[in-house]
CSV table of C-alpha atoms in Angstrom, one decimal:
chain,number,residue,atom,x,y,z
J,199,MET,CA,32.1,4.2,-11.6
J,200,LYS,CA,30.3,6.7,-13.6
J,201,LEU,CA,27.0,4.1,-13.9
J,202,SER,CA,27.5,3.5,-10.0
J,203,LEU,CA,27.5,7.3,-9.6
J,204,ILE,CA,24.3,7.5,-11.7
J,205,ALA,CA,22.8,5.1,-10.1
J,206,VAL,CA,23.4,6.3,-6.6
J,207,LEU,CA,22.0,9.8,-8.0
J,208,VAL,CA,18.8,7.9,-9.6
J,209,VAL,CA,17.7,6.3,-6.1
J,210,ALA,CA,18.5,9.3,-4.2
J,211,LEU,CA,15.8,11.2,-6.7
J,212,ALA,CA,13.6,8.6,-6.2
J,213,ILE,CA,13.4,8.5,-2.3
J,214,GLY,CA,13.6,12.4,-2.6
J,215,SER,CA,10.3,11.6,-4.7
J,216,GLU,CA,8.8,9.8,-2.5
J,217,SER,CA,9.4,12.0,0.3
J,218,VAL,CA,8.0,14.5,-1.3
J,219,SER,CA,4.9,12.8,-1.7
J,220,LEU,CA,4.6,11.8,1.9
J,221,VAL,CA,5.6,15.1,3.5
J,222,LYS,CA,4.3,18.3,2.2
J,223,ARG,CA,5.1,20.3,5.0
J,224,GLU,CA,7.8,22.3,4.8
J,225,ALA,CA,9.2,20.0,2.0
J,226,PRO,CA,9.7,22.6,-0.7
J,227,ALA,CA,12.4,25.0,0.6
J,228,GLU,CA,14.4,21.4,1.7
J,229,LEU,CA,13.6,19.4,-2.0
J,230,GLU,CA,14.9,22.8,-3.9
J,231,LYS,CA,17.9,22.0,-2.1
J,232,ILE,CA,18.0,18.6,-2.5
J,233,ALA,CA,17.5,19.4,-6.4
J,234,LYS,CA,20.2,21.8,-6.5
J,235,TYR,CA,22.5,19.4,-4.8
J,236,PHE,CA,21.9,17.0,-7.5
J,237,GLN,CA,22.0,19.1,-10.4
J,238,ASP,CA,25.0,20.4,-9.1
J,239,LEU,CA,26.4,16.8,-8.9
J,240,VAL,CA,25.3,16.2,-12.3
J,241,ASP,CA,27.3,19.4,-13.5
J,242,ASN,CA,30.3,18.4,-11.5
J,243,LEU,CA,30.5,14.7,-13.2
J,244,LYS,CA,30.1,16.0,-16.5
J,245,ASN,CA,33.4,18.0,-15.8
J,246,VAL,CA,35.4,15.4,-14.6
J,247,GLU,CA,37.3,12.9,-16.0
J,248,GLY,CA,39.0,9.7,-14.3
J,249,PRO,CA,40.7,9.3,-10.9
J,250,GLU,CA,39.8,12.7,-10.5
J,251,MET,CA,36.4,12.3,-10.7
J,252,ALA,CA,36.2,10.0,-8.3
J,253,ASN,CA,38.3,12.1,-5.8
J,254,LYS,CA,36.6,15.2,-6.3
J,255,ALA,CA,32.7,13.2,-6.2
J,256,LYS,CA,34.4,11.5,-2.8
J,257,ALA,CA,35.0,15.0,-1.6
J,258,TYR,CA,32.0,16.3,-3.1
J,259,PHE,CA,29.4,13.5,-0.9
J,260,GLU,CA,31.5,14.2,2.3
J,261,GLU,CA,30.8,17.9,2.1
J,262,SER,CA,27.3,17.6,1.4
J,263,LYS,CA,26.5,14.8,3.7
J,264,THR,CA,27.0,17.5,6.7
J,265,GLN,CA,25.3,19.6,4.7
J,266,PHE,CA,21.9,17.4,4.3
J,267,GLN,CA,22.3,15.6,7.8
J,268,PRO,CA,20.4,17.8,9.5
J,269,MET,CA,17.4,17.8,6.8
J,270,VAL,CA,17.4,14.2,6.4
J,271,GLU,CA,17.0,13.8,10.4
J,272,LYS,CA,14.3,16.3,10.2
J,273,LEU,CA,12.3,14.2,7.6
J,274,GLN,CA,13.0,11.1,9.2
J,275,GLU,CA,11.4,12.6,12.3
J,276,GLN,CA,8.5,13.6,10.2
J,277,LEU,CA,8.0,10.1,8.7
J,278,LYS,CA,7.8,8.5,12.1
J,279,PRO,CA,4.3,8.6,13.1
J,280,LEU,CA,3.8,7.1,9.2
J,281,SER,CA,6.0,3.9,10.7
J,282,ASN,CA,3.8,3.2,12.9
J,283,ILE,CA,0.3,3.4,11.0
J,284,GLU,CA,-0.4,-0.1,11.0
J,285,GLU,CA,-1.2,-0.1,14.9
J,286,HIS,CA,-3.9,2.6,14.3
J,287,ILE,CA,-5.5,0.9,11.4
J,288,LYS,CA,-5.7,-2.6,12.8
J,289,PRO,CA,-8.0,-1.2,15.8
J,290,LEU,CA,-10.0,0.4,13.3
J,291,ALA,CA,-10.4,-2.6,10.9
J,292,ALA,CA,-11.5,-4.5,13.6
J,293,SER,CA,-14.1,-2.0,14.9
J,294,VAL,CA,-15.5,-1.6,11.1
J,295,GLN,CA,-15.7,-5.3,11.1
J,296,ALA,CA,-17.2,-5.7,14.3
J,297,GLN,CA,-19.7,-3.1,13.2
J,298,VAL,CA,-20.5,-4.8,9.7
J,299,ALA,CA,-20.5,-8.2,10.6
J,300,PRO,CA,-24.7,-8.2,11.9
J,301,LEU,CA,-25.7,-6.5,8.8
J,302,SER,CA,-24.1,-9.4,6.8
J,303,ASP,CA,-25.7,-11.6,8.8
J,304,MET,CA,-28.8,-10.0,8.3
J,305,VAL,CA,-28.6,-9.7,4.9
J,306,GLN,CA,-27.7,-13.4,4.5
J,307,THR,CA,-30.8,-14.4,6.4
J,308,GLN,CA,-32.7,-12.0,4.2
J,309,VAL,CA,-31.1,-13.6,1.1
J,310,GLN,CA,-31.8,-17.0,2.1
J,311,ASP,CA,-35.7,-16.3,3.3
J,312,MET,CA,-35.9,-15.1,-0.2
J,313,LEU,CA,-34.6,-17.8,-2.1
J,314,LYS,CA,-36.5,-20.2,0.2
J,315,PHE,CA,-39.7,-18.4,-0.5
J,316,MET,CA,-39.1,-17.9,-4.6
J,317,THR,CA,-38.3,-21.9,-4.2
J,318,GLU,CA,-42.0,-22.4,-2.5
J,319,LYS,CA,-43.5,-20.3,-4.6
J,320,THR,CA,-41.8,-21.7,-8.1
J,321,LYS,CA,-42.6,-25.5,-6.6
J,322,ALA,CA,-46.5,-24.1,-6.5
J,323,ILE,CA,-46.7,-22.8,-9.5
J,324,LEU,CA,-44.8,-25.6,-11.8
J,325,PRO,CA,-46.7,-28.9,-11.9
J,326,PRO,CA,-45.5,-32.1,-10.1
J,327,LYS,CA,-43.9,-34.7,-11.8
């Protein structure tokens, strides 16, 4: 039971730290609340034993769920633009590829011409067999 609660704590902290890197607006105050929440949770878990611990943890999670629900919804709303970022990148990548294709063809042609020129000059310098 203790290990599963600690695992939940670690996962929640990982999610929280990932959210910090993605959303920097208005996040510090919210993240302080989340950090305080988890610190309180850890402190409470250290002070409770046996079945009492499970009951207190469940009550604490329920209480905290209602407290953090608006914050989670707000963070989800802020992360929505990032969920469809692929839709924005695909047209940009296609545009860049369309602009670079003629340049790459031109470079390829120039390299082929240069190799052809070098081959001809080398043949002219070397004695015939």
